[in-house]
Short mmCIF file of C-alpha atoms in Angstrom, two decimals:
data_model
loop_
_atom_site.label_atom_id
_atom_site.label_comp_id
_atom_site.label_asym_id
_atom_site.label_seq_id
_atom_site.Cartn_x
_atom_site.Cartn_y
_atom_site.Cartn_z
CA MET A 256 -187.75 -125.98 90.76
CA GLY A 257 -191.02 -125.34 88.93
CA ILE A 258 -191.25 -121.87 90.44
CA THR A 259 -187.60 -121.11 89.71
CA GLY A 260 -187.96 -122.50 86.19
CA SER A 261 -191.02 -120.38 85.43
CA LYS A 262 -189.18 -117.33 86.79
CA LEU A 263 -186.26 -118.05 84.48
CA GLU A 264 -188.54 -118.47 81.48
CA LYS A 265 -190.35 -115.26 82.38
CA ALA A 266 -187.05 -113.40 82.82
CA LEU A 267 -185.80 -114.48 79.39
CA GLY A 268 -189.18 -114.12 77.70
CA ASP A 269 -188.91 -114.08 73.91
CA GLN A 270 -185.10 -114.03 74.28
CA PHE A 271 -185.12 -117.67 75.41
CA PRO A 272 -182.63 -119.33 73.03
CA GLU A 273 -184.20 -121.59 70.41
CA GLY A 274 -183.58 -125.25 71.22
CA GLU A 275 -181.62 -124.53 74.44
CA ARG A 276 -182.47 -126.15 77.79
CA TYR A 277 -181.61 -124.88 81.28
CA PHE A 278 -181.89 -127.73 83.77
CA GLY A 279 -180.59 -127.99 87.31
CA LEU A 280 -179.08 -131.21 88.64
CA GLU A 281 -180.28 -132.96 91.77
CA ASN A 282 -177.81 -133.21 94.66
CA PHE A 283 -177.36 -136.68 96.19
CA GLY A 284 -176.06 -135.45 99.55
CA ASN A 285 -172.62 -134.17 98.60
CA THR A 286 -172.57 -134.11 94.78
CA CYS A 287 -172.48 -130.33 94.23
CA TYR A 288 -168.79 -130.71 93.23
CA CYS A 289 -169.95 -132.93 90.36
CA ASN A 290 -173.05 -130.89 89.39
CA SER A 291 -171.12 -127.63 89.10
CA VAL A 292 -168.47 -129.14 86.79
CA LEU A 293 -171.07 -130.96 84.67
CA GLN A 294 -172.92 -127.68 84.06
CA ALA A 295 -169.69 -125.99 82.93
CA LEU A 296 -168.96 -128.89 80.56
CA TYR A 297 -172.53 -128.96 79.24
CA PHE A 298 -172.28 -125.29 78.25
CA CYS A 299 -168.93 -125.91 76.58
CA VAL A 300 -170.89 -126.19 73.33
CA PRO A 301 -168.21 -127.78 71.06
CA PHE A 302 -167.57 -130.46 73.71
CA ARG A 303 -171.30 -131.10 74.16
CA GLU A 304 -171.93 -131.40 70.42
CA GLN A 305 -168.98 -133.74 69.84
CA LEU A 306 -169.97 -135.90 72.81
CA LEU A 307 -173.55 -136.26 71.54
CA ASP A 308 -172.31 -136.88 67.99
CA TYR A 309 -169.99 -139.62 69.28
CA TYR A 310 -172.86 -141.15 71.27
CA SER A 311 -175.30 -141.18 68.34
CA ASN A 312 -172.71 -142.75 66.04
CA SER A 313 -171.74 -145.45 68.56
CA LYS A 314 -175.30 -146.54 69.43
CA ASN A 315 -175.64 -149.54 67.18
CA PRO A 316 -178.55 -151.85 68.11
CA SER A 317 -176.52 -154.90 67.12
CA ASP A 318 -173.70 -153.97 69.52
CA ALA A 319 -174.06 -154.12 73.27
CA VAL A 320 -172.22 -150.93 74.26
CA GLU A 321 -170.65 -151.34 77.67
CA GLU A 322 -171.75 -148.67 80.11
CA ASN A 323 -168.94 -146.40 81.28
CA LEU A 324 -168.51 -142.80 82.40
CA LEU A 325 -168.44 -141.61 78.80
CA THR A 326 -171.77 -143.24 77.89
CA CYS A 327 -173.33 -142.10 81.19
CA LEU A 328 -172.22 -138.50 80.58
CA ALA A 329 -173.50 -138.57 77.00
CA ASP A 330 -176.81 -140.07 78.15
CA LEU A 331 -177.19 -137.30 80.75
CA PHE A 332 -176.50 -134.55 78.19
CA LEU A 333 -178.93 -136.22 75.78
CA GLN A 334 -181.60 -136.28 78.51
CA ILE A 335 -181.21 -132.53 78.96
CA THR A 336 -181.22 -131.62 75.27
CA SER A 337 -184.27 -133.80 74.53
CA GLN A 338 -186.48 -132.39 77.30
CA LYS A 339 -189.81 -131.00 76.10
CA LYS A 340 -189.77 -128.37 78.83
CA LYS A 341 -187.29 -125.50 78.59
CA THR A 342 -186.39 -125.53 82.30
CA GLY A 343 -186.52 -127.96 85.18
CA ALA A 344 -184.29 -130.39 87.08
CA ILE A 345 -182.80 -133.80 86.32
CA ALA A 346 -181.33 -136.43 88.64
CA PRO A 347 -177.93 -137.55 87.26
CA LYS A 348 -178.30 -140.86 89.12
CA ARG A 349 -176.67 -143.22 86.61
CA PHE A 350 -173.67 -140.94 86.17
CA ILE A 351 -173.09 -140.63 89.95
CA GLN A 352 -173.47 -144.38 90.44
CA ARG A 353 -170.95 -145.10 87.66
CA LEU A 354 -168.54 -142.45 89.04
CA LYS A 355 -168.58 -144.02 92.51
CA LYS A 356 -168.19 -147.49 91.06
CA ARG A 357 -165.24 -146.37 88.92
CA ASN A 358 -163.40 -144.36 91.58
CA GLU A 359 -163.64 -145.10 95.29
CA ALA A 360 -162.32 -141.60 96.11
CA PHE A 361 -165.79 -140.23 95.26
CA ARG A 362 -167.70 -142.70 97.44
CA GLY A 363 -169.12 -141.76 100.81
CA PHE A 364 -170.42 -138.36 101.83
CA MET A 365 -167.23 -136.39 102.45
CA HIS A 366 -166.73 -132.96 100.84
CA GLN A 367 -165.03 -133.51 97.48
CA ASP A 368 -162.78 -131.33 95.34
CA ALA A 369 -164.36 -130.16 92.06
CA HIS A 370 -160.97 -129.85 90.34
CA GLU A 371 -159.97 -133.39 91.25
CA PHE A 372 -163.27 -134.58 89.78
CA LEU A 373 -162.80 -132.58 86.56
CA ASN A 374 -159.24 -133.86 86.17
CA PHE A 375 -160.31 -137.46 86.74
CA LEU A 376 -163.29 -137.18 84.38
CA LEU A 377 -161.38 -135.71 81.41
CA ASN A 378 -158.58 -138.25 81.75
CA GLU A 379 -161.11 -141.06 82.08
CA LEU A 380 -162.89 -139.94 78.88
CA VAL A 381 -159.54 -139.83 77.07
CA ASP A 382 -158.65 -143.30 78.35
CA ILE A 383 -161.98 -144.78 77.18
CA LEU A 384 -161.67 -143.22 73.70
CA GLU A 385 -158.05 -144.37 73.32
CA LYS A 386 -158.93 -147.92 74.33
CA GLU A 387 -161.84 -147.98 71.90
CA ALA A 388 -159.53 -146.78 69.11
CA GLN A 389 -156.96 -149.47 69.95
CA VAL A 390 -159.61 -152.22 70.02
CA ALA A 391 -161.01 -151.00 66.68
CA LYS A 392 -157.52 -151.01 65.18
CA SER A 393 -156.84 -154.51 66.51
CA ASP A 394 -160.15 -155.73 65.10
CA GLU A 395 -159.25 -154.28 61.69
CA GLU A 396 -155.92 -156.04 61.73
CA ASN A 397 -157.57 -159.18 63.14
CA LEU A 398 -155.07 -159.13 66.00
CA PRO A 399 -155.70 -159.33 69.74
CA PRO A 400 -155.36 -156.00 71.59
CA PRO A 401 -152.03 -155.34 73.35
CA GLU A 402 -151.72 -156.14 77.06
CA LYS A 403 -151.44 -152.49 78.01
CA ILE A 404 -153.34 -150.24 75.67
CA THR A 405 -152.71 -146.75 76.97
CA ASP A 406 -151.74 -144.83 80.03
CA GLY A 407 -153.74 -141.60 80.21
CA LEU A 408 -152.27 -139.02 77.87
CA ASN A 409 -148.94 -140.79 77.34
CA ASN A 410 -150.21 -143.54 75.02
CA ILE A 411 -147.20 -145.84 75.55
CA SER A 412 -147.52 -149.53 74.63
CA SER A 413 -146.35 -152.29 76.95
CA ASP A 414 -143.29 -152.87 74.82
CA GLY A 415 -141.60 -151.20 71.90
CA PRO A 416 -140.96 -147.51 71.20
CA GLN A 417 -143.33 -144.69 72.10
CA LYS A 418 -146.16 -144.39 69.60
CA GLU A 419 -147.67 -141.25 68.21
CA PRO A 420 -150.43 -140.34 70.72
CA LEU A 421 -154.02 -140.57 69.56
CA VAL A 422 -155.71 -137.15 69.40
CA THR A 423 -159.31 -137.57 70.55
CA TRP A 424 -162.06 -134.96 70.43
CA VAL A 425 -161.46 -134.40 74.15
CA HIS A 426 -157.85 -133.47 73.35
CA LYS A 427 -158.98 -131.23 70.50
CA ASN A 428 -161.11 -129.19 72.91
CA PHE A 429 -158.97 -129.02 76.04
CA GLN A 430 -155.37 -130.04 75.37
CA GLY A 431 -152.61 -127.47 75.21
CA VAL A 432 -148.85 -127.93 75.39
CA LEU A 433 -146.40 -126.47 77.89
CA THR A 434 -142.68 -126.22 77.22
CA ASN A 435 -140.37 -126.61 80.19
CA GLU A 436 -137.13 -124.78 79.25
CA THR A 437 -133.89 -125.05 81.23
CA ARG A 438 -130.85 -122.99 80.21
CA CYS A 439 -127.44 -123.94 81.59
CA LEU A 440 -125.68 -120.78 82.80
CA CYS A 441 -122.28 -122.33 82.05
CA CYS A 442 -122.61 -123.44 78.41
CA GLU A 443 -125.92 -121.64 77.55
CA THR A 444 -127.42 -124.88 76.21
CA VAL A 445 -131.23 -124.87 76.39
CA THR A 446 -133.03 -128.12 77.21
CA ALA A 447 -136.74 -128.10 76.34
CA ARG A 448 -139.36 -130.68 77.27
CA ASP A 449 -142.97 -130.54 76.08
CA GLU A 450 -145.79 -131.45 78.45
CA PRO A 451 -149.45 -131.78 77.40
CA PHE A 452 -152.11 -130.39 79.73
CA LEU A 453 -155.89 -130.50 79.94
CA ASP A 454 -156.05 -127.72 82.52
CA LEU A 455 -153.61 -125.23 84.04
CA SER A 456 -153.18 -125.15 87.82
CA ILE A 457 -151.74 -121.81 88.88
CA ASP A 458 -150.62 -120.34 92.20
CA ILE A 459 -152.46 -117.26 93.41
CA ASP A 460 -151.57 -114.15 95.44
CA GLN A 461 -153.68 -111.72 97.42
CA ASN A 462 -155.20 -108.87 95.37
CA SER A 463 -153.90 -110.25 92.08
CA SER A 464 -155.34 -111.07 88.66
CA ILE A 465 -155.33 -114.08 86.35
CA THR A 466 -152.96 -112.18 84.06
CA SER A 467 -150.40 -111.59 86.83
CA CYS A 468 -150.76 -115.18 88.08
CA LEU A 469 -150.07 -116.48 84.57
CA LYS A 470 -147.01 -114.22 84.32
CA ASN A 471 -145.72 -115.68 87.60
CA PHE A 472 -146.46 -119.16 86.24
CA SER A 473 -144.14 -118.42 83.30
CA SER A 474 -141.51 -116.48 85.29
CA THR A 475 -137.85 -117.49 85.25
CA GLU A 476 -136.52 -119.44 88.23
CA THR A 477 -132.81 -119.82 89.04
CA LEU A 478 -131.61 -123.30 89.98
CA ASN A 479 -128.59 -123.15 92.27
CA ALA A 480 -127.11 -124.55 95.48
CA GLU A 481 -128.87 -127.87 96.19
CA ASP A 482 -131.19 -127.40 93.19
CA LYS A 483 -128.49 -127.32 90.50
CA PHE A 484 -129.34 -128.79 87.11
CA PHE A 485 -127.41 -131.71 85.56
CA CYS A 486 -126.32 -130.43 82.16
CA ASP A 487 -125.80 -133.19 79.57
CA LYS A 488 -123.31 -131.06 77.62
CA CYS A 489 -121.22 -130.07 80.66
CA GLN A 490 -121.71 -133.53 82.16
CA SER A 491 -121.99 -132.00 85.62
CA LEU A 492 -124.32 -130.11 87.95
CA GLN A 493 -124.57 -126.46 86.95
CA GLU A 494 -126.52 -123.35 87.86
CA ALA A 495 -129.37 -122.88 85.42
CA GLN A 496 -132.44 -120.83 84.65
CA LYS A 497 -135.78 -122.56 84.29
CA ARG A 498 -139.12 -121.36 82.97
CA MET A 499 -142.45 -122.79 81.86
CA LYS A 500 -144.13 -121.43 78.72
CA ILE A 501 -147.43 -122.11 77.02
CA LYS A 502 -146.31 -123.49 73.67
CA SER A 503 -149.72 -124.33 72.28
CA ALA A 504 -152.92 -122.82 73.67
CA PRO A 505 -156.08 -124.99 73.54
CA PRO A 506 -159.49 -124.01 72.14
CA ILE A 507 -160.93 -124.33 75.66
CA LEU A 508 -158.57 -123.05 78.34
CA VAL A 509 -159.39 -124.38 81.82
CA ILE A 510 -157.61 -122.54 84.64
CA HIS A 511 -157.59 -124.01 88.15
CA LEU A 512 -156.78 -121.55 90.93
CA LYS A 513 -154.79 -123.20 93.72
CA ARG A 514 -157.03 -122.00 96.55
CA PHE A 515 -156.20 -124.91 98.86
CA LYS A 516 -152.70 -124.95 100.31
CA PHE A 517 -151.00 -127.36 102.70
CA ILE A 518 -149.60 -125.48 105.71
CA GLU A 519 -146.51 -127.16 107.22
CA GLU A 520 -146.94 -125.60 110.69
CA THR A 521 -150.46 -126.93 111.21
CA ARG A 522 -150.07 -129.99 108.94
CA ARG A 523 -153.44 -129.12 107.40
CA ASP A 524 -154.86 -127.74 104.19
CA LYS A 525 -156.06 -124.15 104.28
CA LYS A 526 -158.27 -122.24 101.88
CA LEU A 527 -156.69 -119.05 100.53
CA LEU A 528 -159.45 -116.42 100.65
CA TYR A 529 -157.56 -114.20 98.21
CA ARG A 530 -159.12 -111.73 95.82
CA VAL A 531 -158.13 -112.82 92.31
CA VAL A 532 -159.66 -110.87 89.42
CA PHE A 533 -160.60 -112.98 86.41
CA PRO A 534 -161.51 -110.93 83.32
CA LEU A 535 -164.35 -111.68 80.93
CA GLU A 536 -161.84 -111.35 78.08
CA LEU A 537 -158.33 -112.78 78.52
CA LYS A 538 -155.24 -112.37 76.32
CA LEU A 539 -152.36 -114.81 76.35
CA SER A 540 -149.29 -113.09 74.96
CA HIS A 541 -145.69 -114.19 74.34
CA THR A 542 -146.26 -117.90 73.78
CA VAL A 543 -143.54 -119.92 72.06
CA GLU A 544 -145.12 -119.68 68.60
CA ASP A 545 -145.43 -115.90 68.86
CA VAL A 546 -149.21 -116.09 68.80
CA ASP A 547 -151.58 -113.89 70.74
CA ALA A 548 -154.45 -116.06 71.91
CA GLU A 549 -157.61 -114.28 73.02
CA TYR A 550 -160.24 -115.94 75.17
CA SER A 551 -163.74 -115.25 76.43
CA LEU A 552 -164.99 -116.48 79.82
CA PHE A 553 -168.04 -118.77 79.59
CA ALA A 554 -168.11 -120.69 82.89
CA VAL A 555 -166.87 -120.47 86.47
CA VAL A 556 -167.02 -123.17 89.15
CA VAL A 557 -167.30 -121.38 92.49
CA HIS A 558 -166.34 -122.75 95.91
CA ILE A 559 -168.40 -121.35 98.79
CA GLY A 560 -166.95 -121.83 102.25
CA SER A 561 -163.98 -120.91 104.43
CA GLY A 562 -162.16 -124.24 104.40
CA PRO A 563 -161.15 -127.12 102.11
CA THR A 564 -163.04 -129.87 103.94
CA HIS A 565 -166.49 -128.29 103.86
CA GLY A 566 -168.52 -125.90 101.76
CA HIS A 567 -170.56 -125.89 98.59
CA TYR A 568 -170.00 -125.62 94.83
CA VAL A 569 -172.08 -123.65 92.33
CA SER A 570 -171.42 -122.61 88.75
CA LEU A 571 -171.83 -119.48 86.65
CA VAL A 572 -172.43 -120.08 82.97
CA LYS A 573 -172.69 -117.84 79.94
CA SER A 574 -175.19 -119.06 77.36
CA HIS A 575 -176.33 -117.04 74.34
CA ASN A 576 -175.05 -113.78 75.91
CA HIS A 577 -176.94 -114.40 79.18
CA TRP A 578 -175.29 -115.32 82.48
CA LEU A 579 -176.95 -118.06 84.54
CA PHE A 580 -176.39 -119.21 88.13
CA PHE A 581 -176.60 -122.98 88.70
CA ASP A 582 -176.98 -124.15 92.29
CA ASP A 583 -177.81 -127.87 92.07
CA GLU A 584 -181.54 -128.03 91.19
CA ASN A 585 -181.96 -124.26 91.02
CA VAL A 586 -181.20 -122.12 87.98
CA GLU A 587 -181.60 -118.36 87.74
CA MET A 588 -180.39 -115.43 85.66
CA ILE A 589 -177.72 -113.11 87.02
CA ASP A 590 -176.34 -109.85 85.79
CA GLU A 591 -172.86 -109.89 84.27
CA SER A 592 -171.73 -107.34 86.87
CA ALA A 593 -172.44 -109.89 89.63
CA ILE A 594 -169.47 -112.00 88.50
CA GLN A 595 -167.00 -109.71 90.26
CA THR A 596 -168.52 -110.71 93.63
CA PHE A 597 -166.81 -114.09 93.09
CA PHE A 598 -163.29 -112.62 92.75
CA GLY A 599 -162.70 -113.16 96.47
CA ALA A 600 -161.97 -111.13 99.58
CA ALA A 601 -159.85 -107.97 99.41
CA HIS A 602 -158.72 -108.55 103.01
CA GLU A 603 -158.26 -111.59 105.24
CA TYR A 604 -161.14 -110.89 107.61
CA SER A 605 -163.86 -110.44 104.99
CA SER A 606 -167.05 -112.47 105.38
CA ASN A 607 -167.09 -113.21 101.63
CA THR A 608 -166.29 -116.90 101.09
CA ASP A 609 -167.59 -117.18 97.49
CA HIS A 610 -164.53 -117.68 95.29
CA GLY A 611 -163.95 -118.48 91.64
CA TYR A 612 -162.13 -121.83 91.64
CA ILE A 613 -162.13 -123.24 88.09
CA LEU A 614 -162.37 -120.90 85.09
CA PHE A 615 -163.43 -121.96 81.59
CA TYR A 616 -162.33 -119.74 78.69
CA GLU A 617 -163.20 -120.26 75.03
CA ARG A 618 -160.68 -119.19 72.39
CA THR A 619 -161.96 -116.38 70.19
CA VAL A 620 -158.88 -115.09 68.29
CA ALA A 621 -155.45 -116.45 67.41
CA ARG A 622 -153.28 -114.20 65.31
CA SER A 623 -149.57 -114.11 64.55
CA THR A 624 -147.62 -111.25 66.07
CA SER A 625 -144.86 -111.46 63.45
#
């Protein structure tokens, strides 16, 4: 890594960002799925800063802070930011050990799914923060904590009515809101249900784009025959139209491309080697609030390989207007134009198996269209 690091420093020269650190992460046999996601999260600057701020405020010498995934992640980020060298490699040993201890799905040496890891990690961080807030509140009131503190994002107590959910700094970065609208075609009544999300999982098609995939995600679906909708006003099953809209767009929009699909005929998962164009600048139009949200791409987790049960993960990250390629311990600069090589294959028999899998967009503009 020393050679790679010196090359990176030489390539950036006097443009090396003040105070920034570019460190690779050691692979413990099969942990590229974890390393690639951690790099994307590290270069999500608001998230990094809030995590480190939380960590510094919670480190009280008189309190024995219990180690968990949140403290292990913060400790890893702190290790990177406090390095004297500008480049190098770090072994995220404590984080990996805690991850495997917390979730048996990530034990062993099988190929893991980077999106499943990201989803688990964000929800775990939320759960830890919510529990801490509940314990703090109980301590203030001098009452014992409730039997069931929270359940992920739902924040429902073991008894009594639903409480107002706690909004943590994880929510403030990643959480958006979807609205699931169903319109009865008999009485025209619209039923709407809000659903929070930390990332969007979208279906993909061959030779498509993120914009077209998002349009399909929000397209209208007709419910009829066996799929009729029970209308509360009609008090019967009726034909209806259903659609999903983005009601509230988050500051950091994480888009997961559904590249792995279960095939009924073979009873196996298959990787879709589709070409899906993801732009550097993305506009989300026609949301419920009539707001145009504009986003800029800053990280991509890439899956390399032809199938879902094997392969490798790397990440592309934008930092201070430079694009970097993180492959476990190795870090190097890449040209912005190289990003399009990760769109995928234009035809089924292409040898290109390097595909954008998880996209991280940072919100740049939100303006009213009214």
